[in-house]
XYZ file of C-alpha atoms in Angstrom:
114
model
C 103.368 98.089 106.506
C 103.357 98.736 102.370
C 103.182 102.012 100.938
C 101.616 103.074 97.107
C 103.333 105.493 95.682
C 101.133 107.365 92.620
C 103.187 109.134 89.886
C 102.450 110.364 86.576
C 99.541 112.984 86.386
C 99.809 116.461 85.445
C 97.987 118.659 83.433
C 96.340 116.929 79.970
C 94.477 118.549 76.511
C 91.336 117.268 75.806
C 91.921 114.106 73.740
C 95.512 113.649 75.171
C 96.885 110.494 76.827
C 98.953 110.044 79.967
C 99.987 107.248 82.023
C 100.131 106.656 85.553
C 102.167 104.469 87.471
C 101.481 102.876 91.299
C 104.436 101.611 93.068
C 103.972 99.459 96.149
C 106.644 99.065 98.142
C 105.851 95.066 98.966
C 104.827 92.436 96.995
C 100.909 92.490 96.498
C 100.729 93.551 92.823
C 100.645 89.654 92.175
C 98.747 88.779 94.831
C 95.939 90.911 94.976
C 93.632 92.239 92.849
C 94.420 95.930 92.243
C 92.408 99.087 91.067
C 92.727 102.071 90.134
C 90.473 104.859 91.857
C 89.537 108.480 91.330
C 88.010 111.167 93.228
C 86.996 114.538 91.353
C 86.697 117.592 93.384
C 83.217 117.306 95.758
C 82.775 113.756 94.610
C 83.297 110.204 96.256
C 86.112 108.214 95.161
C 85.239 105.559 92.800
C 87.077 102.640 91.079
C 87.962 103.096 87.169
C 89.394 99.748 86.719
C 90.590 96.464 88.685
C 93.059 93.773 87.248
C 92.808 90.411 89.374
C 96.040 87.784 90.003
C 94.753 86.400 87.185
C 94.660 88.874 84.486
C 90.799 89.206 84.576
C 90.351 93.255 84.048
C 87.201 95.301 84.706
C 86.399 98.479 83.851
C 84.059 101.359 84.847
C 81.728 102.310 82.017
C 82.810 105.659 82.055
C 86.590 104.562 80.927
C 85.890 101.723 79.149
C 87.838 101.877 75.758
C 89.638 104.546 77.080
C 91.947 103.291 80.176
C 94.236 100.161 80.115
C 95.043 98.469 83.044
C 97.908 96.788 83.675
C 101.109 95.329 86.013
C 104.701 94.568 86.169
C 104.686 91.971 88.855
C 108.393 92.131 88.941
C 108.079 95.818 89.395
C 105.174 95.677 92.166
C 103.655 98.241 89.628
C 100.287 98.899 88.090
C 99.751 101.262 85.546
C 96.774 103.350 83.895
C 97.393 104.236 80.649
C 94.678 106.901 79.557
C 93.888 108.132 76.328
C 91.209 110.198 74.590
C 90.855 111.806 77.937
C 87.759 114.181 78.639
C 87.639 117.100 81.088
C 85.174 114.952 83.568
C 88.338 112.750 83.843
C 89.852 115.226 86.104
C 90.197 114.118 89.338
C 93.625 112.989 91.466
C 94.106 109.060 90.968
C 94.827 106.618 93.306
C 96.272 103.014 93.363
C 94.642 100.485 96.074
C 93.784 96.754 96.296
C 90.341 96.380 95.357
C 88.440 96.470 97.827
C 91.413 98.753 98.885
C 92.224 97.517 102.267
C 95.659 99.374 102.464
C 96.643 102.915 103.625
C 96.019 105.341 100.640
C 98.933 107.439 98.924
C 98.805 110.741 97.865
C 97.625 110.242 94.640
C 98.357 112.024 91.415
C 96.428 115.219 90.037
C 95.057 114.262 86.604
C 93.492 117.536 84.997
C 92.284 117.881 81.244
C 92.060 121.048 80.199
C 92.463 123.565 77.384
């Protein structure tokens, strides 16, 4: 069974940047559309960025122009570069296929706060 391990979150000031990583235990990053999702307290999980095997990238309007998704097939890892962070970006961030078919990992908390 493929495991997903997210890392890289933490406390960031508004306007700051951070990069998240998602390491997959299986060879899925190059074969499937991969997505970054987030779930804020009291809200439903939402997809914020997706990258297809062919390299097509889609972003949610709320993060367009600020977040960048990428992947390293040789490392089975997907990244999310997050810039110009806002308070409303505070959430637990997860990766999965898009649509999600794998067991969710533990996620990584990103807190944007002064």
